[in-house]
Each structure stands twice: as C-alpha cells, then as structure tokens.
CSV table of C-alpha atoms in Angstrom, one decimal:
chain,number,residue,atom,x,y,z
A,34,UNK,CA,35.5,26.7,13.9
A,35,UNK,CA,35.3,22.9,14.1
A,36,UNK,CA,35.1,23.1,18.0
A,37,UNK,CA,32.3,25.8,17.7
A,38,UNK,CA,30.3,23.6,15.3
A,39,UNK,CA,30.7,20.7,17.6
A,40,UNK,CA,29.4,22.7,20.6
A,41,UNK,CA,26.4,23.9,18.6
A,42,UNK,CA,25.6,20.3,17.5
A,43,UNK,CA,25.8,19.1,21.1
A,44,UNK,CA,23.6,21.9,22.3
A,45,UNK,CA,21.1,21.0,19.5
A,46,UNK,CA,21.2,17.3,20.3
A,47,UNK,CA,20.7,18.0,24.1
A,48,UNK,CA,17.7,20.2,23.3
A,49,UNK,CA,16.3,17.4,21.2
A,50,UNK,CA,16.7,14.9,24.0
A,51,UNK,CA,14.5,17.2,26.3
A,52,UNK,CA,11.9,17.5,23.6
A,53,UNK,CA,11.6,13.8,23.2
A,54,UNK,CA,11.3,12.8,26.9
A,55,UNK,CA,7.5,12.6,26.6
A,56,UNK,CA,7.9,10.1,23.7
A,57,UNK,CA,10.5,8.1,25.5
A,58,UNK,CA,8.0,7.3,28.3
A,59,UNK,CA,6.0,5.3,25.7
A,60,UNK,CA,8.9,2.9,25.2
A,61,UNK,CA,8.8,0.9,28.4
A,62,UNK,CA,11.6,-1.7,28.9
A,63,UNK,CA,10.3,-5.2,28.5
A,64,UNK,CA,11.5,-8.2,26.5
A,65,UNK,CA,10.7,-10.0,24.3
A,66,UNK,CA,9.6,-7.2,22.0
A,67,UNK,CA,8.1,-6.9,18.6
A,68,UNK,CA,7.8,-3.5,16.9
A,69,UNK,CA,6.4,-2.8,13.4
A,70,UNK,CA,5.6,0.1,11.2
A,71,UNK,CA,2.0,1.4,10.9
A,72,UNK,CA,-1.1,0.1,12.7
A,73,UNK,CA,-0.8,-3.4,11.2
A,74,UNK,CA,-2.2,-5.4,14.1
A,75,UNK,CA,-2.1,-8.8,12.4
A,76,UNK,CA,1.6,-8.2,11.6
A,77,UNK,CA,2.4,-7.7,15.2
A,78,UNK,CA,0.3,-10.7,16.3
A,79,UNK,CA,1.9,-13.0,13.8
A,80,UNK,CA,5.4,-12.0,14.8
A,81,UNK,CA,4.6,-12.3,18.5
A,82,UNK,CA,3.0,-15.7,18.1
A,83,UNK,CA,6.2,-16.9,16.4
A,84,UNK,CA,8.2,-15.9,19.4
A,85,UNK,CA,5.8,-17.3,21.9
A,86,UNK,CA,5.7,-20.7,20.1
A,87,UNK,CA,9.5,-21.0,20.4
A,88,UNK,CA,10.5,-19.5,17.1
A,89,UNK,CA,13.6,-17.4,16.6
A,90,UNK,CA,13.6,-13.6,16.0
A,91,UNK,CA,14.2,-14.4,12.3
A,92,UNK,CA,11.0,-16.5,12.4
A,93,UNK,CA,9.2,-13.6,14.0
A,94,UNK,CA,10.3,-11.1,11.4
A,95,UNK,CA,9.5,-13.5,8.5
A,96,UNK,CA,6.1,-14.4,10.0
A,97,UNK,CA,5.2,-10.7,10.6
A,98,UNK,CA,6.2,-9.4,7.2
A,99,UNK,CA,4.7,-12.5,5.6
A,100,UNK,CA,1.3,-11.9,7.2
A,101,UNK,CA,1.3,-8.3,5.9
A,102,UNK,CA,2.1,-9.7,2.4
A,103,UNK,CA,-0.9,-12.1,2.6
A,104,UNK,CA,-3.1,-9.3,4.0
A,105,UNK,CA,-1.9,-6.9,1.2
A,106,UNK,CA,-1.5,-4.2,3.9
A,107,UNK,CA,-2.7,-0.9,2.6
A,108,UNK,CA,-2.3,-2.2,-0.9
A,109,UNK,CA,1.4,-1.3,-0.6
A,110,UNK,CA,2.7,-4.7,0.7
A,111,UNK,CA,2.5,-8.0,-1.1
A,112,UNK,CA,0.8,-8.9,-4.4
A,113,UNK,CA,-2.0,-7.0,-6.1
A,114,UNK,CA,-0.9,-3.4,-5.5
A,115,UNK,CA,1.4,-0.6,-6.7
A,116,UNK,CA,1.5,-1.4,-10.4
A,117,UNK,CA,4.4,0.0,-12.3
A,118,UNK,CA,4.4,1.9,-15.6
A,119,UNK,CA,3.6,-1.4,-17.4
A,120,UNK,CA,0.9,-2.4,-14.9
A,121,UNK,CA,3.0,-5.1,-13.2
A,122,UNK,CA,3.5,-5.6,-9.5
A,123,UNK,CA,7.0,-6.4,-8.2
A,124,UNK,CA,8.2,-7.0,-4.7
A,125,UNK,CA,11.2,-6.0,-2.5
A,126,UNK,CA,12.1,-7.5,0.8
A,127,UNK,CA,15.0,-7.7,3.3
A,128,UNK,CA,15.7,-9.7,6.4
A,129,UNK,CA,18.8,-9.2,8.7
A,130,UNK,CA,20.2,-11.4,11.5
A,131,UNK,CA,21.6,-9.2,14.3
A,132,UNK,CA,23.6,-12.0,15.7
A,133,UNK,CA,25.6,-12.9,12.6
A,134,UNK,CA,25.1,-9.6,10.6
A,135,UNK,CA,23.9,-11.8,7.7
A,136,UNK,CA,21.3,-10.5,5.4
A,137,UNK,CA,19.1,-11.7,2.6
A,138,UNK,CA,17.3,-9.5,0.2
A,139,UNK,CA,15.4,-9.5,-3.1
A,140,UNK,CA,14.3,-6.6,-5.3
A,141,UNK,CA,12.1,-6.3,-8.4
A,142,UNK,CA,10.9,-9.9,-7.6
A,143,UNK,CA,8.1,-11.1,-9.9
A,144,UNK,CA,5.7,-14.0,-10.0
A,145,UNK,CA,6.4,-15.0,-6.3
A,146,UNK,CA,4.2,-13.6,-3.5
A,147,UNK,CA,6.3,-14.5,-0.5
A,148,UNK,CA,9.0,-11.9,-0.9
A,149,UNK,CA,10.2,-12.0,2.8
A,150,UNK,CA,10.5,-15.8,2.5
A,151,UNK,CA,12.6,-15.5,-0.6
A,152,UNK,CA,14.8,-12.9,1.1
A,153,UNK,CA,15.4,-15.4,3.9
A,154,UNK,CA,16.2,-18.1,1.4
A,155,UNK,CA,18.8,-15.9,-0.2
A,156,UNK,CA,20.4,-15.5,3.3
A,157,UNK,CA,20.2,-19.2,4.2
A,158,UNK,CA,20.8,-20.9,0.8
A,159,UNK,CA,23.3,-18.6,-0.9
A,160,UNK,CA,26.5,-16.8,-0.2
A,161,UNK,CA,25.0,-13.6,-1.7
A,162,UNK,CA,23.1,-10.8,0.0
A,163,UNK,CA,20.8,-9.4,-2.7
A,164,UNK,CA,19.2,-10.9,-5.8
A,165,UNK,CA,17.2,-8.8,-8.2
A,166,UNK,CA,14.8,-9.0,-11.1
A,167,UNK,CA,14.1,-12.1,-13.2
A,168,UNK,CA,17.1,-13.9,-11.8
A,169,UNK,CA,15.7,-13.5,-8.3
A,170,UNK,CA,12.4,-14.9,-9.4
A,171,UNK,CA,14.1,-17.9,-11.0
A,172,UNK,CA,16.1,-18.5,-7.7
A,173,UNK,CA,12.8,-18.4,-5.8
A,174,UNK,CA,11.2,-21.0,-8.0
A,175,UNK,CA,14.3,-23.2,-7.7
A,176,UNK,CA,13.9,-22.9,-3.9
A,177,UNK,CA,10.4,-24.2,-4.2
A,178,UNK,CA,8.3,-21.0,-4.1
A,179,UNK,CA,5.3,-21.3,-6.4
A,180,UNK,CA,5.0,-19.0,-9.4
A,181,UNK,CA,1.8,-17.0,-9.3
A,182,UNK,CA,0.3,-13.9,-10.9
A,183,UNK,CA,1.0,-10.8,-8.7
A,184,UNK,CA,-1.8,-8.7,-10.3
A,185,UNK,CA,-5.3,-8.3,-8.9
A,186,UNK,CA,-8.5,-6.6,-10.0
A,187,UNK,CA,-7.4,-3.6,-7.8
A,188,UNK,CA,-4.0,-3.2,-9.4
A,189,UNK,CA,-5.5,-3.5,-12.9
A,190,UNK,CA,-8.0,-0.9,-12.1
A,191,UNK,CA,-5.3,1.5,-10.7
A,192,UNK,CA,-3.2,1.0,-13.8
A,193,UNK,CA,-6.2,1.6,-16.2
A,194,UNK,CA,-7.2,4.8,-14.4
A,195,UNK,CA,-3.6,6.0,-14.5
A,196,UNK,CA,-3.4,5.5,-18.3
A,197,UNK,CA,-6.7,7.3,-18.8
A,198,UNK,CA,-5.4,10.2,-16.7
A,199,UNK,CA,-2.4,10.8,-19.0
A,200,UNK,CA,-0.1,8.7,-16.7
A,201,UNK,CA,-0.3,11.1,-13.7
A,202,UNK,CA,1.6,11.0,-11.4
A,203,UNK,CA,4.9,9.5,-12.6
A,204,UNK,CA,8.6,9.5,-11.8
A,205,UNK,CA,10.0,11.0,-15.0
A,206,UNK,CA,12.0,14.2,-15.4
A,207,UNK,CA,14.0,16.0,-18.1
A,208,UNK,CA,12.2,14.0,-20.9
A,209,UNK,CA,9.9,14.6,-23.8
A,210,UNK,CA,7.0,14.5,-24.2
A,211,UNK,CA,6.2,16.5,-21.0
A,212,UNK,CA,5.7,13.9,-18.3
A,213,UNK,CA,3.4,16.3,-16.4
A,214,UNK,CA,0.8,16.0,-19.2
A,215,UNK,CA,1.6,13.0,-21.3
A,216,UNK,CA,2.4,9.3,-21.3
A,217,UNK,CA,5.5,7.9,-22.9
A,218,UNK,CA,7.5,6.5,-24.6
A,219,UNK,CA,9.9,9.2,-23.4
A,220,UNK,CA,13.3,10.3,-24.6
A,221,UNK,CA,15.8,12.6,-23.0
A,222,UNK,CA,15.3,16.3,-23.2
A,223,UNK,CA,18.4,18.3,-24.2
A,224,UNK,CA,17.7,21.1,-21.7
A,225,UNK,CA,17.6,19.8,-18.1
A,226,UNK,CA,15.9,21.1,-15.0
A,227,UNK,CA,16.6,20.4,-11.4
A,228,UNK,CA,14.3,18.0,-9.5
A,229,UNK,CA,12.1,19.6,-6.9
A,230,UNK,CA,13.7,19.7,-3.4
A,231,UNK,CA,11.0,17.4,-1.9
A,232,UNK,CA,12.0,14.6,-4.3
A,233,UNK,CA,8.4,13.6,-4.4
A,234,UNK,CA,6.3,13.3,-7.7
A,235,UNK,CA,3.1,15.2,-8.1
A,236,UNK,CA,-0.1,14.0,-6.4
A,237,UNK,CA,1.7,11.2,-4.5
A,238,UNK,CA,0.1,10.0,-1.2
A,239,UNK,CA,1.6,8.0,1.6
A,240,UNK,CA,0.2,4.7,0.2
A,241,UNK,CA,2.5,5.1,-2.7
A,242,UNK,CA,5.4,4.4,-0.3
A,243,UNK,CA,4.2,2.2,2.6
A,244,UNK,CA,6.6,-0.4,3.8
A,245,UNK,CA,6.0,-2.9,6.6
A,246,UNK,CA,9.1,-3.0,8.8
A,247,UNK,CA,9.4,-5.4,11.7
A,248,UNK,CA,11.9,-5.5,14.6
A,249,UNK,CA,12.0,-8.6,16.9
A,250,UNK,CA,14.1,-8.8,20.0
A,251,UNK,CA,14.1,-12.0,22.1
A,252,UNK,CA,14.2,-12.3,25.9
A,253,UNK,CA,18.0,-12.9,25.6
A,254,UNK,CA,18.5,-9.9,23.4
A,255,UNK,CA,18.8,-11.5,20.0
A,256,UNK,CA,17.7,-9.0,17.3
A,257,UNK,CA,16.4,-9.4,13.8
A,258,UNK,CA,14.7,-6.8,11.5
A,259,UNK,CA,13.1,-6.9,8.1
A,260,UNK,CA,11.0,-5.1,5.5
A,261,UNK,CA,8.6,-5.9,2.7
A,262,UNK,CA,6.9,-3.8,0.1
A,263,UNK,CA,5.6,-3.7,-3.4
A,264,UNK,CA,7.2,-0.3,-3.9
A,265,UNK,CA,6.1,3.0,-5.3
A,266,UNK,CA,2.9,3.0,-7.4
A,267,UNK,CA,3.5,3.8,-11.1
A,268,UNK,CA,7.3,3.5,-10.6
A,269,UNK,CA,9.6,3.1,-13.6
A,270,UNK,CA,10.0,-0.7,-14.2
A,271,UNK,CA,13.2,-1.9,-12.5
A,272,UNK,CA,13.1,0.7,-9.8
A,273,UNK,CA,14.4,-0.5,-6.4
A,274,UNK,CA,13.6,1.5,-3.3
A,275,UNK,CA,15.1,1.6,0.2
A,276,UNK,CA,13.3,-1.5,1.6
A,277,UNK,CA,15.7,-4.2,0.4
A,278,UNK,CA,18.8,-2.2,1.0
A,279,UNK,CA,20.6,-3.0,4.3
A,280,UNK,CA,20.9,0.1,6.5
A,281,UNK,CA,18.2,1.9,4.6
A,282,UNK,CA,15.1,-0.3,4.8
A,283,UNK,CA,16.1,-1.9,8.1
A,284,UNK,CA,19.1,-2.8,10.2
A,285,UNK,CA,19.8,-5.1,13.2
A,286,UNK,CA,22.7,-5.6,15.6
A,287,UNK,CA,22.2,-7.8,18.7
A,288,UNK,CA,24.7,-5.7,20.6
A,289,UNK,CA,22.5,-2.6,20.2
A,290,UNK,CA,19.0,-3.1,18.7
A,291,UNK,CA,17.2,-2.6,15.4
A,292,UNK,CA,15.5,0.0,13.2
A,293,UNK,CA,13.3,0.0,10.1
A,294,UNK,CA,12.1,2.8,7.8
A,295,UNK,CA,9.0,3.6,5.7
A,296,UNK,CA,8.4,6.4,3.3
A,297,UNK,CA,9.8,7.9,0.1
A,298,UNK,CA,12.5,5.3,-0.5
A,299,UNK,CA,14.2,7.2,-3.3
A,300,UNK,CA,15.1,9.9,-0.9
A,301,UNK,CA,15.5,8.0,2.3
A,302,UNK,CA,18.0,5.4,0.9
A,303,UNK,CA,20.5,8.2,0.4
A,304,UNK,CA,20.8,8.6,4.2
A,305,UNK,CA,20.8,5.0,5.5
A,306,UNK,CA,18.3,6.0,8.2
A,307,UNK,CA,18.1,2.6,9.8
A,308,UNK,CA,21.8,2.2,10.1
A,309,UNK,CA,22.2,5.7,11.5
A,310,UNK,CA,19.5,5.1,14.1
A,311,UNK,CA,21.2,1.9,15.3
A,312,UNK,CA,24.6,3.7,15.5
A,313,UNK,CA,23.0,6.5,17.5
A,314,UNK,CA,21.6,4.0,19.9
A,315,UNK,CA,25.1,2.4,20.1
A,316,UNK,CA,26.4,5.7,21.2
A,317,UNK,CA,23.8,5.8,24.0
A,318,UNK,CA,20.9,7.6,22.4
A,319,UNK,CA,17.4,6.6,23.5
A,320,UNK,CA,15.5,5.0,20.6
A,321,UNK,CA,13.1,8.0,20.3
A,322,UNK,CA,16.0,10.3,20.0
A,323,UNK,CA,17.8,8.1,17.5
A,324,UNK,CA,14.8,8.0,15.3
A,325,UNK,CA,14.3,11.7,15.5
A,326,UNK,CA,17.9,12.5,14.6
A,327,UNK,CA,17.7,10.1,11.7
A,328,UNK,CA,14.6,11.8,10.3
A,329,UNK,CA,16.2,15.2,10.9
A,330,UNK,CA,19.2,14.3,8.8
A,331,UNK,CA,16.9,13.7,5.8
A,332,UNK,CA,14.7,16.7,6.6
A,333,UNK,CA,17.6,19.1,6.4
A,334,UNK,CA,17.9,18.4,2.7
A,335,UNK,CA,14.3,17.4,1.8
A,336,UNK,CA,12.0,19.3,4.2
A,337,UNK,CA,8.8,18.0,2.5
A,338,UNK,CA,9.8,14.3,2.2
A,339,UNK,CA,7.4,11.7,3.5
A,340,UNK,CA,8.9,9.1,5.9
A,341,UNK,CA,9.2,7.5,9.4
A,342,UNK,CA,11.6,5.4,11.3
A,343,UNK,CA,11.0,2.9,14.2
A,344,UNK,CA,13.7,2.0,16.7
A,345,UNK,CA,14.1,-0.5,19.5
A,346,UNK,CA,17.1,-1.4,21.7
A,347,UNK,CA,18.1,-4.6,23.5
A,348,UNK,CA,16.8,-3.2,26.8
A,349,UNK,CA,13.3,-3.2,25.5
A,350,UNK,CA,12.9,0.5,24.9
A,351,UNK,CA,11.3,1.6,21.6
A,352,UNK,CA,10.4,4.8,19.8
A,353,UNK,CA,9.6,6.3,16.4
A,354,UNK,CA,9.8,9.6,14.5
A,355,UNK,CA,8.3,11.0,11.3
A,356,UNK,CA,8.3,14.0,9.1
A,357,UNK,CA,5.2,16.2,9.0
A,358,UNK,CA,3.5,17.0,5.8
A,359,UNK,CA,-0.1,18.1,4.9
A,360,UNK,CA,-2.5,15.3,5.8
A,361,UNK,CA,0.2,13.4,7.7
A,362,UNK,CA,0.7,14.8,11.2
A,363,UNK,CA,1.1,11.7,13.2
A,364,UNK,CA,2.6,8.2,12.8
A,365,UNK,CA,1.3,5.0,14.2
A,366,UNK,CA,3.3,1.9,15.0
A,367,UNK,CA,2.6,-1.3,16.8
A,368,UNK,CA,4.4,-3.0,19.8
A,369,UNK,CA,3.9,-6.2,21.6
A,370,UNK,CA,6.0,-7.2,24.6
A,371,UNK,CA,5.8,-9.3,27.8
A,372,UNK,CA,3.8,-6.6,29.5
A,373,UNK,CA,1.2,-5.8,26.8
A,374,UNK,CA,1.0,-9.5,25.6
A,375,UNK,CA,-1.1,-8.2,22.7
A,376,UNK,CA,-0.6,-5.6,19.9
A,377,UNK,CA,-0.7,-2.0,21.2
A,378,UNK,CA,-0.9,1.0,18.9
A,379,UNK,CA,1.7,3.7,19.6
A,380,UNK,CA,1.4,7.3,18.2
A,381,UNK,CA,4.1,9.9,17.7
A,382,UNK,CA,3.6,13.5,16.5
A,383,UNK,CA,5.6,14.3,13.4
A,384,UNK,CA,8.2,17.0,13.1
C-alpha cells in the first residue's frame, strides 16, 4: 500500500511539473535577483538599489521591506493600518540570513514603525530569534528606534466603522454574545461548534492579510529573505500571524534559495509553506513547482483559503503560486535581476 501511494504521488507530481512548464519560462536564470510579493514596485527598487550600491542581501531585504513599511503598502504593511479589536496597530517582521541560518523576528511590536529594522536588530544584537509584545517594543527603543504613534486617520476610521457595524467581521468563535451580530466583551460558550473549513472569517478581503515578502540573492549566491506586515485587520489583540515565524513567513538557505508567503497566516503557518518550498527546491524542484506543491498542501485541508508563495533558487530561477478564490484569480509579484535592471511585474494564474 505504501509503494502504491508513493507511485500515485510521483505520478501526480510529474503531472504538476508538466502543468507548470509555462510558468517556469517566466523565471529566467539571472543573478543578482530580487523577488517580492505583490506589485510593490518601490519595494523591488529599494532592495535592488541596496544590492547595486554594494549592500549585502540582508541590506536588500531590510531596505525593500522597510520601503513598504514607509509606503504603508496596501494599508497592510507598516503603521497606520489593520487596527485590532482595540483600534491599535501592531507590527510583525522577520529577516533570515541564508549563509548563517540566523534569524531575527518581532511580533506584536508597538510604538515603533521600522519593524524589519527591529527584526534585524534582534538578530544582530541578541542571542534570541524572536521577541514579542511590549518587551519587543522596549528592546527596540533601547536599540535607538524612536517611539511613535502607529495609528493614522485611516486606521481610526476603519476602527470606528467596525464598531458601528457591530464589530463585523471578527475572529471570535464559540463565544457569547454571538460574534456574528455583536461586539464583546465575550465569554466562552458551553456548546462548541467547529470552525468553517476555510478558516477565514466572514467578509474578509485579501487586504486583511497582505504581507510584503522579499527574497534577495547576490551574484555569488548569498540568500536572504524577510517579511513585514501589520497583520489581520480586526484581529484579537496579541495575535501573531505567519509573517514573523521562520519557515512560515519566509525562509532562506544559501545552498538552495529562498521563499516567502502572504495570505491567511492563521492557516498558512500550520504548514510552514516557505520552508517546504525551499526543501522541495533542495530536492531539485523548479521554483514554480515548489511554490505550487506548497500551496497544494494547504489547499488539501483548506480549499478556500487565501494565500500565495514566491520562490527563487540560487541559479536565478523564480516562480510563484496562489490559491484561487472569488475575486482573486491571479497573483502578481515583482522581480529585478541583471537582465531586467528594473522592477518587472510577473503574473501567475491561481489554482
């Protein structure tokens, strides 16, 4: 039975390779290379300029993610967006060095705008990998990052509308009063129900989950990857998504390549999609195939989840994959390499 299952899996994987040949042709081999999630052109430009000016791949990832934080990309990265149930914006970020396998990450960061910079400070100025909450904010201030208000007129307006709309949508379940019609405070309900298979709250759009992910590969094959986000809009305070978790939000290994994910982090983190994609590339899979298999693993359990993965290997090939849902049929990502010399939008059709 085990042999039969393995044969079936190999047949499925082979068919998937044939299906993705047309995507593979997009990923020309050229180094150095920058790849980032979404059509965030300024993110790609900032990362590429860092490499061209002699910076390291870590510099490129930090500059790219940092630019998106300043630009408040889609309102889902950086300050002033995605208020939680209390109306507060908090930030998550991760950076990984594919040469040393060191990481630095912060989650539920408050009062400090440059989350990716703080993540790198965790990596370079501590023996830890991840700091969270108020203590992460204190660490950042000790490292010289200024304390600032992360709210904006936009985030205040979003929060106010949400309160007036009976706190819809939200991330509560098995509580009273009914979270589908009422705001809290909530308390546990004695009779429990099962969460919907999609794992996605009502009326949630993709901008509730956007993450900027950046992969940078130098001409010599050094790899770094990172992510930054302000998390899910209307999240329960203290929630940490996939973005600051190594192997979930992003992953880098200079013997293979890198990957980064964006989407419904509460679902995606359970499958470590970035780590899986890198391991598939280690086994010889093309980046496009690696991304698609990684997404397929999640889709098997959560067919309606929202998410995408970008991948790149040290030969300069790149690819991406996403899960199809109403209103989201394609995924756009950016690349810059020694051939394009400027940001170029790439598009893949979702499953």
